[in-house]
Structure formats: C-alpha cells, structure tokens
Amino acid sequence: MATDRTSIHGQWSSRWIFILAATGSAVGLGNIWRFPYITAEHGGGAFVLIYLVCIVLVGLPIMMSEIMLGRRGRRSPIHTMEVLAEEEGRNRHWRLVGVMGVFAGFFILTFYSVVAGWTLAYIVRAVSGMFTQAGAQQTQDIFAALVSDPERLLAWHTLFMIMTVFVISRGVKKGLEQAVRYLMPALFLLLLFLVAYSMTTAGFSQAVAYLFKPDFSQVGPSTILVALGQAFFSLSLGMGAIMTYGSYLSGRASIPGTSVSIVVMDTGVALLAGLAIFPIMFTFGLQPEEGGPGLIFKILPIAFGQMAYGRVLAVIFFTLLMFAAWTSALSILEPITAWLVEKTGFTRLKAAIWSGTFAWILGLGSLLSLNLWSGVKLFGMTFFSLMEYLSVNIMLPVGGLFISLFAAWFMARSSSFAELGLSRRAYLAWKVGAMFIAPAGVILILLQEFFGFLG
Ligand code: PHE
C-alpha cells in the first residue's frame, strides 16, 4: 500500500516539474565541467564506455530506489531512513545513511561552490570581450590569473553561496520550478549548437574516435572507481538529494519512467559536452590530459573567440552553465536544510543560512588550496582534491550501496511494489538490479580500489 504521508516542505506541482527539478539537480558542473576533464585524465573511450555501463547497471536501479524511499518516507533523508526502518521493523541505525549524505553534501559543496564561482567570473570575462581572438596561451593565462587570486575567488564563491541560500530559503517551489522549466532546455540547445560548430573543425573525427573508440590499454587500476563515482555524482545519487526531491513527488507519478527520463537527459548532456570540447582541443593541438579541472574554462573560450557572435554566445554559455550549477547546488543544500527544519523547528531562512554558512567556511579550504595552500597535501592530495575524492569516489558509492540494499533487501516486497508502481516484469528487473547488480558492482569496485585484486 502507498502511504498517505505528506511532506511538511510542500509538493511539486506535477510529475513533469519533478523531472525538470531532478534533471536540474543532475545536470550541472558534473556533466560539463567534470565529465570532460575526468574523461581526458582517464584516456577517453574506454572510460566513457565504463561510465555508461555504470550509469545503466548501477545508476538507474539506485535512482529508482532513492526516489522510492524519499516518496515513501516524505521527510529529509535522515528522518526518511529512520521512519522507514521503523516501519519495516529494521534497525534505527539505517539513519546513518542519511547522516553520511549530509556530510557528503557539505564535502561536495566545498568545491562545487568554488567552481561555480569560476562560471560567474567567466560571465564577466565573456561580457568584456576578453576571449576575442584569444589563442590557447591567452586563455590559459586568463584561467591561471583567476585561480591564483584568492580574493577574487572568495568574492565569487561568496556570491554563489548567497545565491544558493537565497533560493533555498524561499522554498524550492517558488522561482526554482519556473527557472528550470526554461533554462534546462536552453542549455541543451546551446550545447547542440556548440557541437554543430565543433563538427566543422578539423579535430572532430579525431575527437569522436577519442570518445567512442575504447582503448583499454588506457584503463588504470582506479579508472573503474572514478567512472563509478562520476556516475553517482552526475546523477546526484548516494547522498539523498534525489531522495529529498522524491519526497516532494506526488503519489501518482510513475517512478521508473521518471527515472529513465532523468538518466537519459543527464547522460545526453555529458556526451554533448564531450563532443563540443574535444574537437576544439584537437584542432588547436592541445593534449587532453593537460587540461585538469580548468579544461573547459581554457578550451571553450578559444572557440568562442574565433566564431561569429562568439562574444554573445560565450556570455549565454557561461550564464547557462552557472544556472546548471545553481540548480544542482540547490539540491545539495536542500536535504541539509530540510533536515535542520525538521529537527530544530528553525524557519527555512534560518536553516538555509546555517547550512550555507557552514558550507561556505569549508569552501575556503578548497579555495585556498588552489593558490596559497597549494603545497599543503593530505594523503598526497590538496584539500580541493581530497574533498572531491572522498565525496565523489567513496561517500556517494557507499551511500548508494546502502540505499539499494535497504530498498531491495530490507523493505517488504509489498512496500516497494506498491511505491514503485511497476508491472511484475519491470519490478523484477528493478529488484535484480537493486538487489544484486548495483550492490555487487559498488562492492567489487571499492574492494578493487583498496585491495587492487583486479589489476
Ligand atoms: N549532479 C550534479 C552535477 O552533475 C552534482 C550533484 C551531486 C548534485 C550530488 C546533487 C548531489 O553537477
């Protein structure tokens, strides 16, 4: 039986709005900033293939599980896990899945807000026409000047965090629903346009081969873990963001169809970003692996600088990217804020300010690790890369693992069946995915990372 619980935080006006909001959460810096540079660091096609396998076999069943749990619990992740565990007669400690999600959210925000700050900075640079006729050297200098200046980074990081807290404090429904409706399709169109431009460049076929012809000699021991982490990160899974959005979803909407739409759109945007960026890189004789986290910020301006109306297009592109980052950041802060409201009775405003301030302070670590603290290493990583590694590669997969284990092994069949609303066959497919394939995938990949038995 579906339950008649409702969320105290409100409900999406329709299933379609939920899809847009969840897509807004999924499509972000992960697709356009992170996917291309991670792909480049891991040798291209083989990485892309492993990533796609992770999306389908691990991401999709967990996406369905997360939405299902959220909609059934109708509270922020910690409380949802608590309520459901109790209802199913399970241990209360399942709430720790939600607790880890809160930590993962803070860790992600530390670097997310800093990189989102770069997009804000680049809107200004695009408006001022800095990229016109800029060559590879100049765009690299422009990027280096930005990240080596803590004061500038601080200003953008602060602005982005204020923007995020502002929307969250008003509740997701007001404003955000409207924004996502137009911005996501616009971003999609602009990416298509950039791909069309890239198709005219000399490097296009080389880029297609690079992205889609797997060369397994490039697969290193940690490639699979990185692909898995990227799948979780890009789909916003494993920390309760999608669970929280699911808790605002009407009881009638079909979870499987919804999940497939989100996954397809998210993956489409990542592949388009790759097809837009790599051709330009090859055309200008740049080596993908050299890009690092600054990749798109150094590469795309070269193309904008060359094309007709490039200045206008650059402004539009970085604005849309900023919006994509914004709608994702909202979904990272939302679970934490909703939890604070439920737990303490704070107003949304107060809860949003508290969680935003905490994330802002942690973000200073990431910000400074790009310049003043670049020599400070923990486990061989800067603060920025440590936060990224821990949250994306470890916490999200582990969170997702427990989410699927709970949904498939610890919930009564009658509960999950009622909530998912599937035909028997589709239910079976979900169950096999969430019970065996997704958990086994995550466990094997994590074991491989720590004990290295596969290679
Ligand atoms: N999916 C977002 C992106 O691709 C990032 C994100 C991760 C959002 C985890 C919410 C939760 O940019």
Short mmCIF file of C-alpha atoms and ligand atoms in Angstrom, two decimals:
data_model
loop_
_atom_site.label_atom_id
_atom_site.label_comp_id
_atom_site.label_asym_id
_atom_site.label_seq_id
_atom_site.Cartn_x
_atom_site.Cartn_y
_atom_site.Cartn_z
CA MET A 1 0.00 0.00 0.00
CA ALA A 2 1.17 3.51 -0.74
CA THR A 3 1.17 5.62 2.39
CA ASP A 4 -0.80 8.81 2.88
CA ARG A 5 2.09 10.74 4.40
CA THR A 6 2.78 14.22 3.08
CA SER A 7 5.90 16.36 3.30
CA ILE A 8 5.87 19.44 5.52
CA HIS A 9 8.06 21.15 2.93
CA GLY A 10 5.48 21.01 0.13
CA GLN A 11 4.96 19.10 -3.09
CA TRP A 12 5.93 19.55 -6.77
CA SER A 13 3.05 20.84 -8.86
CA SER A 14 3.39 17.97 -11.34
CA ARG A 15 5.41 14.95 -12.32
CA TRP A 16 6.89 16.95 -15.18
CA ILE A 17 8.15 19.60 -12.78
CA PHE A 18 9.70 16.90 -10.68
CA ILE A 19 11.52 15.55 -13.75
CA LEU A 20 12.78 19.04 -14.53
CA ALA A 21 13.87 19.70 -10.98
CA ALA A 22 15.61 16.34 -10.69
CA THR A 23 17.21 16.92 -14.08
CA GLY A 24 18.21 20.35 -12.86
CA SER A 25 19.89 18.64 -9.95
CA ALA A 26 21.57 16.02 -12.12
CA VAL A 27 22.71 18.28 -14.95
CA GLY A 28 25.37 20.56 -13.59
CA LEU A 29 29.09 21.04 -13.35
CA GLY A 30 29.36 17.27 -13.19
CA ASN A 31 28.36 16.96 -16.83
CA ILE A 32 30.01 19.96 -18.40
CA TRP A 33 32.99 20.72 -16.19
CA ARG A 34 33.88 17.37 -14.63
CA PHE A 35 32.96 14.76 -17.23
CA PRO A 36 35.27 16.09 -19.99
CA TYR A 37 38.32 16.56 -17.81
CA ILE A 38 37.92 13.27 -15.98
CA THR A 39 37.46 11.51 -19.31
CA ALA A 40 40.63 13.16 -20.55
CA GLU A 41 42.55 12.11 -17.47
CA HIS A 42 41.48 8.52 -17.97
CA GLY A 43 42.23 8.13 -21.62
CA GLY A 44 38.90 8.72 -23.39
CA GLY A 45 36.75 5.99 -24.96
CA ALA A 46 37.33 3.14 -22.52
CA PHE A 47 36.44 5.45 -19.65
CA VAL A 48 33.27 6.63 -21.44
CA LEU A 49 32.20 3.05 -22.02
CA ILE A 50 32.73 2.02 -18.40
CA TYR A 51 30.89 5.17 -17.32
CA LEU A 52 27.88 4.29 -19.46
CA VAL A 53 27.81 0.76 -18.07
CA CYS A 54 27.86 2.18 -14.53
CA ILE A 55 25.00 4.55 -15.38
CA VAL A 56 22.74 1.78 -16.65
CA LEU A 57 23.58 -1.07 -14.30
CA VAL A 58 24.23 0.83 -11.09
CA GLY A 59 22.82 4.34 -11.51
CA LEU A 60 19.37 3.53 -12.80
CA PRO A 61 18.32 0.99 -10.13
CA ILE A 62 19.66 3.27 -7.41
CA MET A 63 17.88 6.29 -8.87
CA MET A 64 14.60 4.37 -8.68
CA SER A 65 15.36 3.20 -5.15
CA GLU A 66 16.21 6.68 -3.97
CA ILE A 67 13.06 8.29 -5.37
CA MET A 68 11.00 5.46 -3.97
CA LEU A 69 12.42 5.77 -0.45
CA GLY A 70 12.00 9.53 -0.48
CA ARG A 71 8.43 9.39 -1.62
CA ARG A 72 7.55 6.76 0.94
CA GLY A 73 9.27 8.48 3.86
CA ARG A 74 8.32 12.03 2.84
CA ARG A 75 10.99 13.61 5.01
CA SER A 76 14.62 14.65 4.73
CA PRO A 77 16.94 11.64 4.21
CA ILE A 78 17.97 11.09 7.82
CA HIS A 79 14.36 11.09 9.01
CA THR A 80 13.11 9.19 5.98
CA MET A 81 15.54 6.37 6.68
CA GLU A 82 14.52 6.45 10.34
CA VAL A 83 10.79 6.32 9.61
CA LEU A 84 11.12 3.59 7.01
CA ALA A 85 13.46 1.46 9.11
CA GLU A 86 10.99 1.60 11.96
CA GLU A 87 8.04 0.85 9.72
CA GLU A 88 9.81 -2.17 8.24
CA GLY A 89 10.92 -3.36 11.67
CA ARG A 90 14.60 -2.70 10.96
CA ASN A 91 17.46 -1.20 12.95
CA ARG A 92 17.30 2.56 13.57
CA HIS A 93 20.91 2.88 12.54
CA TRP A 94 19.81 2.95 8.93
CA ARG A 95 19.55 6.67 9.63
CA LEU A 96 23.33 6.77 9.30
CA VAL A 97 22.86 6.54 5.53
CA GLY A 98 21.21 9.94 5.76
CA VAL A 99 23.86 11.26 8.14
CA MET A 100 26.63 10.32 5.73
CA GLY A 101 24.65 12.01 2.99
CA VAL A 102 24.70 15.27 4.93
CA PHE A 103 28.48 15.05 5.24
CA ALA A 104 28.86 14.14 1.58
CA GLY A 105 26.72 17.16 0.70
CA PHE A 106 28.97 19.52 2.64
CA PHE A 107 32.10 18.00 1.12
CA ILE A 108 30.70 18.37 -2.39
CA LEU A 109 29.61 21.94 -1.81
CA THR A 110 33.13 22.93 -0.74
CA PHE A 111 34.48 22.53 -4.24
CA TYR A 112 31.21 22.90 -6.12
CA SER A 113 30.69 26.44 -4.97
CA VAL A 114 34.26 27.40 -5.85
CA VAL A 115 33.97 26.04 -9.40
CA ALA A 116 30.51 27.59 -9.77
CA GLY A 117 32.25 30.82 -8.81
CA TRP A 118 34.50 30.37 -11.87
CA THR A 119 31.40 30.29 -14.08
CA LEU A 120 30.29 33.61 -12.59
CA ALA A 121 33.73 35.06 -13.17
CA TYR A 122 33.67 33.82 -16.76
CA ILE A 123 30.36 35.53 -17.48
CA VAL A 124 32.09 38.82 -16.67
CA ARG A 125 35.13 37.90 -18.77
CA ALA A 126 32.91 36.95 -21.68
CA VAL A 127 30.96 40.20 -21.47
CA SER A 128 34.17 42.21 -21.51
CA GLY A 129 35.24 40.52 -24.74
CA MET A 130 38.43 39.09 -23.26
CA PHE A 131 38.28 35.96 -25.40
CA THR A 132 38.05 37.65 -28.77
CA GLN A 133 40.78 36.11 -30.93
CA ALA A 134 42.42 34.64 -27.84
CA GLY A 135 44.77 31.75 -28.50
CA ALA A 136 45.45 28.75 -26.29
CA GLN A 137 48.16 30.55 -24.35
CA GLN A 138 45.97 33.53 -23.58
CA THR A 139 43.01 31.51 -22.38
CA GLN A 140 45.34 29.54 -20.12
CA ASP A 141 46.71 32.76 -18.70
CA ILE A 142 43.20 34.10 -18.08
CA PHE A 143 42.33 30.97 -16.14
CA ALA A 144 45.57 30.93 -14.18
CA ALA A 145 45.11 34.58 -13.21
CA LEU A 146 41.70 33.77 -11.76
CA VAL A 147 42.57 30.71 -9.70
CA SER A 148 45.77 32.14 -8.33
CA ASP A 149 43.93 35.10 -6.83
CA PRO A 150 42.27 34.14 -3.52
CA GLU A 151 40.45 37.43 -3.16
CA ARG A 152 38.68 37.16 -6.47
CA LEU A 153 37.81 33.52 -5.86
CA LEU A 154 36.48 34.46 -2.46
CA ALA A 155 34.18 37.08 -3.90
CA TRP A 156 32.69 34.65 -6.45
CA HIS A 157 32.44 31.76 -4.00
CA THR A 158 30.61 34.03 -1.56
CA LEU A 159 28.25 35.35 -4.20
CA PHE A 160 27.37 31.86 -5.38
CA MET A 161 26.70 30.64 -1.86
CA ILE A 162 24.46 33.63 -1.17
CA MET A 163 22.50 32.90 -4.36
CA THR A 164 22.06 29.29 -3.28
CA VAL A 165 20.98 30.14 0.25
CA PHE A 166 18.59 32.75 -1.12
CA VAL A 167 16.61 30.33 -3.27
CA ILE A 168 16.64 27.56 -0.69
CA SER A 169 15.34 29.94 1.93
CA ARG A 170 12.30 30.69 -0.25
CA GLY A 171 11.42 27.04 -0.68
CA VAL A 172 12.15 25.15 -3.85
CA LYS A 173 8.75 25.64 -5.37
CA LYS A 174 8.79 29.41 -5.71
CA GLY A 175 11.05 30.54 -8.50
CA LEU A 176 13.10 27.41 -9.00
CA GLU A 177 10.32 25.45 -10.67
CA GLN A 178 9.93 28.31 -13.11
CA ALA A 179 13.63 28.75 -13.74
CA VAL A 180 14.32 25.11 -14.51
CA ARG A 181 11.49 24.98 -16.99
CA TYR A 182 13.27 27.25 -19.47
CA LEU A 183 16.91 27.08 -18.55
CA MET A 184 17.48 23.37 -18.93
CA PRO A 185 16.14 23.20 -22.50
CA ALA A 186 18.09 26.36 -23.35
CA LEU A 187 21.33 24.83 -22.12
CA PHE A 188 20.64 21.72 -24.14
CA LEU A 189 20.09 23.76 -27.30
CA LEU A 190 23.21 25.80 -26.83
CA LEU A 191 25.27 22.68 -26.34
CA LEU A 192 23.85 21.27 -29.56
CA PHE A 193 24.85 24.48 -31.27
CA LEU A 194 28.39 24.20 -29.93
CA VAL A 195 28.59 20.61 -31.10
CA ALA A 196 27.48 21.77 -34.55
CA TYR A 197 30.32 24.28 -34.50
CA SER A 198 32.78 21.67 -33.34
CA MET A 199 31.72 19.42 -36.22
CA THR A 200 33.09 21.97 -38.63
CA THR A 201 36.53 21.94 -37.02
CA ALA A 202 39.37 19.76 -38.22
CA GLY A 203 39.63 17.86 -34.97
CA PHE A 204 36.09 16.48 -34.96
CA SER A 205 36.69 12.97 -36.25
CA GLN A 206 39.71 12.57 -34.01
CA ALA A 207 37.52 13.60 -31.07
CA VAL A 208 34.78 11.14 -31.96
CA ALA A 209 37.34 8.35 -32.14
CA TYR A 210 38.85 9.52 -28.87
CA LEU A 211 35.49 9.44 -27.09
CA PHE A 212 33.89 6.37 -28.60
CA LYS A 213 36.69 4.00 -29.59
CA PRO A 214 37.64 2.31 -26.37
CA ASP A 215 41.32 1.75 -25.89
CA PHE A 216 41.57 -0.49 -22.86
CA SER A 217 45.31 -0.11 -22.57
CA GLN A 218 44.47 3.26 -21.05
CA VAL A 219 42.44 1.76 -18.23
CA GLY A 220 44.37 2.06 -14.99
CA PRO A 221 43.53 0.49 -11.65
CA SER A 222 41.41 3.37 -10.42
CA THR A 223 39.66 4.12 -13.74
CA ILE A 224 36.65 2.00 -12.87
CA LEU A 225 36.20 3.60 -9.48
CA VAL A 226 36.44 7.05 -11.00
CA ALA A 227 33.82 6.13 -13.62
CA LEU A 228 31.52 4.79 -10.91
CA GLY A 229 31.98 7.88 -8.76
CA GLN A 230 31.30 10.10 -11.76
CA ALA A 231 28.07 8.19 -12.45
CA PHE A 232 26.88 8.81 -8.89
CA PHE A 233 28.00 12.42 -8.92
CA SER A 234 26.46 13.23 -12.25
CA LEU A 235 23.12 11.60 -11.39
CA SER A 236 23.13 13.28 -7.93
CA LEU A 237 22.86 9.86 -6.29
CA GLY A 238 24.05 8.48 -2.99
CA MET A 239 23.68 11.49 -0.70
CA GLY A 240 19.93 11.95 -0.50
CA ALA A 241 19.47 14.83 -2.96
CA ILE A 242 17.22 12.80 -5.23
CA MET A 243 15.62 11.18 -2.20
CA THR A 244 14.68 14.61 -0.91
CA TYR A 245 13.26 15.65 -4.27
CA GLY A 246 11.38 12.35 -4.35
CA SER A 247 9.79 13.21 -1.02
CA TYR A 248 8.01 16.12 -2.71
CA LEU A 249 6.70 13.96 -5.55
CA SER A 250 3.01 13.19 -5.88
CA GLY A 251 2.00 9.64 -5.04
CA ARG A 252 0.57 9.05 -8.51
CA ALA A 253 3.67 9.66 -10.65
CA SER A 254 5.41 6.61 -12.09
CA ILE A 255 8.90 6.29 -10.69
CA PRO A 256 10.53 4.13 -13.40
CA GLY A 257 9.54 6.31 -16.37
CA THR A 258 10.62 9.37 -14.46
CA SER A 259 13.98 7.85 -13.60
CA VAL A 260 14.72 6.85 -17.17
CA SER A 261 13.99 10.38 -18.43
CA ILE A 262 16.36 11.92 -15.89
CA VAL A 263 19.14 9.45 -16.66
CA VAL A 264 18.82 9.91 -20.43
CA MET A 265 18.91 13.70 -20.23
CA ASP A 266 21.83 13.73 -17.85
CA THR A 267 23.91 11.37 -19.95
CA GLY A 268 22.99 13.21 -23.13
CA VAL A 269 24.30 16.48 -21.76
CA ALA A 270 27.60 14.92 -20.67
CA LEU A 271 28.20 13.36 -24.09
CA LEU A 272 27.30 16.59 -25.86
CA ALA A 273 29.75 18.46 -23.65
CA GLY A 274 32.44 16.00 -24.68
CA LEU A 275 31.58 16.40 -28.34
CA ALA A 276 31.74 20.16 -28.02
CA ILE A 277 35.06 20.32 -26.22
CA PHE A 278 37.38 17.63 -27.56
CA PRO A 279 37.23 18.64 -31.25
CA ILE A 280 38.36 22.14 -30.36
CA MET A 281 41.16 20.76 -28.27
CA PHE A 282 42.46 18.55 -31.04
CA THR A 283 42.06 21.30 -33.60
CA PHE A 284 44.35 23.51 -31.56
CA GLY A 285 46.82 20.71 -30.96
CA LEU A 286 46.22 20.59 -27.23
CA GLN A 287 46.67 17.43 -25.21
CA PRO A 288 43.52 16.46 -23.29
CA GLU A 289 45.36 15.18 -20.23
CA GLU A 290 46.96 18.55 -19.69
CA GLY A 291 43.66 20.32 -19.05
CA GLY A 292 42.81 19.29 -15.49
CA PRO A 293 39.94 20.95 -13.67
CA GLY A 294 40.39 24.07 -15.77
CA LEU A 295 39.77 22.22 -19.03
CA ILE A 296 36.51 23.74 -20.27
CA PHE A 297 37.49 27.17 -18.98
CA LYS A 298 40.64 27.10 -21.06
CA ILE A 299 39.28 25.37 -24.15
CA LEU A 300 35.84 26.73 -24.92
CA PRO A 301 36.88 30.40 -24.87
CA ILE A 302 39.25 29.67 -27.76
CA ALA A 303 36.28 28.58 -29.86
CA PHE A 304 34.12 31.49 -28.75
CA GLY A 305 36.95 33.83 -29.61
CA GLN A 306 37.00 32.58 -33.19
CA MET A 307 33.35 32.35 -34.14
CA ALA A 308 30.89 34.93 -35.35
CA TYR A 309 28.86 36.34 -32.44
CA GLY A 310 31.24 34.43 -30.20
CA ARG A 311 31.11 37.10 -27.54
CA VAL A 312 27.34 36.87 -27.16
CA LEU A 313 27.41 33.09 -27.27
CA ALA A 314 30.11 32.96 -24.62
CA VAL A 315 28.01 35.10 -22.32
CA ILE A 316 24.98 32.88 -22.89
CA PHE A 317 27.00 29.70 -22.40
CA PHE A 318 28.60 30.65 -19.11
CA THR A 319 25.30 32.03 -17.87
CA LEU A 320 23.54 28.75 -18.61
CA LEU A 321 26.39 26.81 -17.04
CA MET A 322 26.08 28.96 -13.96
CA PHE A 323 22.35 28.21 -13.83
CA ALA A 324 23.01 24.50 -14.23
CA ALA A 325 25.45 24.68 -11.31
CA TRP A 326 22.95 26.70 -9.31
CA THR A 327 20.06 24.25 -9.72
CA SER A 328 22.43 21.43 -8.69
CA ALA A 329 23.79 23.28 -5.68
CA LEU A 330 20.23 23.87 -4.51
CA SER A 331 19.62 20.15 -4.45
CA ILE A 332 22.78 19.62 -2.41
CA LEU A 333 21.79 22.19 0.22
CA GLU A 334 18.10 21.23 0.29
CA PRO A 335 18.39 17.91 2.20
CA ILE A 336 20.55 19.50 4.88
CA THR A 337 18.24 22.47 5.23
CA ALA A 338 15.09 20.33 5.29
CA TRP A 339 16.66 18.19 7.98
CA LEU A 340 17.52 21.24 10.11
CA VAL A 341 13.95 22.49 9.77
CA GLU A 342 12.51 19.13 10.82
CA LYS A 343 14.99 18.66 13.63
CA THR A 344 15.12 22.10 15.20
CA GLY A 345 11.97 23.82 14.07
CA PHE A 346 14.10 26.63 12.57
CA THR A 347 12.47 28.66 9.84
CA ARG A 348 13.70 27.75 6.36
CA LEU A 349 15.58 31.02 6.21
CA LYS A 350 17.47 30.35 9.39
CA ALA A 351 18.17 26.73 8.47
CA ALA A 352 19.41 27.73 5.00
CA ILE A 353 21.70 30.39 6.42
CA TRP A 354 23.21 27.95 8.91
CA SER A 355 23.90 25.22 6.40
CA GLY A 356 25.08 27.67 3.74
CA THR A 357 27.47 29.36 6.15
CA PHE A 358 28.96 26.06 7.19
CA ALA A 359 29.49 25.02 3.58
CA TRP A 360 30.95 28.44 2.80
CA ILE A 361 33.54 28.09 5.57
CA LEU A 362 34.60 24.64 4.40
CA GLY A 363 34.76 26.01 0.87
CA LEU A 364 37.52 28.38 1.96
CA GLY A 365 39.76 25.33 2.26
CA SER A 366 39.17 24.39 -1.37
CA LEU A 367 39.61 27.94 -2.47
CA LEU A 368 42.93 28.42 -0.73
CA SER A 369 44.23 25.04 -1.83
CA LEU A 370 44.26 26.41 -5.39
CA ASN A 371 46.76 29.10 -4.50
CA LEU A 372 48.18 29.93 -1.05
CA TRP A 373 47.87 26.37 0.26
CA SER A 374 48.66 24.55 -2.95
CA GLY A 375 51.66 22.95 -1.27
CA VAL A 376 49.65 21.56 1.65
CA LYS A 377 48.90 17.91 0.94
CA LEU A 378 46.92 15.30 2.90
CA PHE A 379 47.36 11.76 1.58
CA GLY A 380 49.10 13.32 -1.40
CA MET A 381 46.08 15.47 -2.29
CA THR A 382 45.23 19.13 -1.90
CA PHE A 383 42.17 19.99 0.18
CA PHE A 384 40.17 20.52 -3.04
CA SER A 385 41.07 17.14 -4.50
CA LEU A 386 40.70 15.35 -1.17
CA MET A 387 37.15 16.65 -0.76
CA GLU A 388 36.39 15.69 -4.34
CA TYR A 389 37.90 12.22 -3.97
CA LEU A 390 36.24 11.39 -0.66
CA SER A 391 32.78 12.61 -1.54
CA VAL A 392 32.55 11.54 -5.17
CA ASN A 393 34.53 8.31 -5.23
CA ILE A 394 33.84 6.97 -1.75
CA MET A 395 30.86 8.51 0.03
CA LEU A 396 28.40 8.61 -2.87
CA PRO A 397 29.01 4.99 -3.93
CA VAL A 398 28.84 3.79 -0.32
CA GLY A 399 25.65 5.81 0.29
CA GLY A 400 24.13 4.43 -2.91
CA LEU A 401 25.10 0.91 -1.91
CA PHE A 402 23.21 1.14 1.37
CA ILE A 403 20.24 2.83 -0.26
CA SER A 404 19.83 -0.01 -2.74
CA LEU A 405 20.45 -2.64 -0.07
CA PHE A 406 17.76 -1.15 2.13
CA ALA A 407 15.25 -0.78 -0.71
CA ALA A 408 15.77 -4.24 -2.14
CA TRP A 409 16.64 -6.42 0.87
CA PHE A 410 15.18 -4.74 3.93
CA MET A 411 11.85 -3.42 2.71
CA ALA A 412 8.87 -5.72 2.47
CA ARG A 413 8.08 -6.65 -1.12
CA SER A 414 4.59 -5.24 -0.65
CA SER A 415 6.01 -1.83 0.30
CA SER A 416 8.42 -1.44 -2.60
CA PHE A 417 5.99 -2.91 -5.09
CA ALA A 418 3.23 -0.51 -4.07
CA GLU A 419 5.51 2.50 -4.10
CA LEU A 420 7.25 1.86 -7.42
CA GLY A 421 4.05 1.15 -9.31
CA LEU A 422 5.56 -1.26 -11.84
CA SER A 423 4.39 -4.18 -13.88
CA ARG A 424 5.57 -7.51 -12.45
CA ARG A 425 8.27 -7.87 -15.08
CA ALA A 426 9.64 -4.39 -14.61
CA TYR A 427 9.53 -4.90 -10.86
CA LEU A 428 11.63 -7.99 -11.23
CA ALA A 429 14.14 -6.10 -13.35
CA TRP A 430 14.42 -3.38 -10.72
CA LYS A 431 14.75 -5.92 -7.96
CA VAL A 432 17.57 -7.82 -9.66
CA GLY A 433 19.33 -4.53 -10.33
CA ALA A 434 18.95 -3.12 -6.83
CA MET A 435 19.41 -6.42 -5.02
CA PHE A 436 22.41 -7.83 -6.84
CA ILE A 437 23.88 -5.94 -9.75
CA ALA A 438 24.22 -2.45 -8.27
CA PRO A 439 25.48 -3.59 -4.84
CA ALA A 440 27.86 -6.13 -6.32
CA GLY A 441 29.20 -3.52 -8.73
CA VAL A 442 29.85 -0.99 -5.98
CA ILE A 443 31.38 -3.55 -3.60
CA LEU A 444 33.69 -5.03 -6.23
CA ILE A 445 34.86 -1.67 -7.42
CA LEU A 446 35.55 -0.42 -3.89
CA LEU A 447 37.39 -3.62 -2.97
CA GLN A 448 39.42 -3.31 -6.14
CA GLU A 449 40.37 0.25 -5.19
CA PHE A 450 41.56 -0.73 -1.74
CA PHE A 451 42.98 -4.20 -2.34
CA GLY A 452 43.72 -3.98 -6.04
CA PHE A 453 42.81 -7.56 -6.91
CA LEU A 454 41.60 -6.86 -10.45
CA GLY A 455 44.81 -5.46 -11.72
N1 PHE B 1 24.69 16.08 -10.26
C1 PHE B 1 25.31 17.34 -10.02
C2 PHE B 1 26.21 17.66 -11.22
O1 PHE B 1 26.34 16.88 -12.11
C3 PHE B 1 26.08 17.38 -8.74
C4 PHE B 1 25.36 16.82 -7.56
C5 PHE B 1 25.90 15.77 -6.85
C6 PHE B 1 24.12 17.33 -7.16
C7 PHE B 1 25.24 15.20 -5.78
C8 PHE B 1 23.46 16.79 -6.07
C9 PHE B 1 24.01 15.72 -5.38
O2 PHE B 1 26.79 18.68 -11.28
#
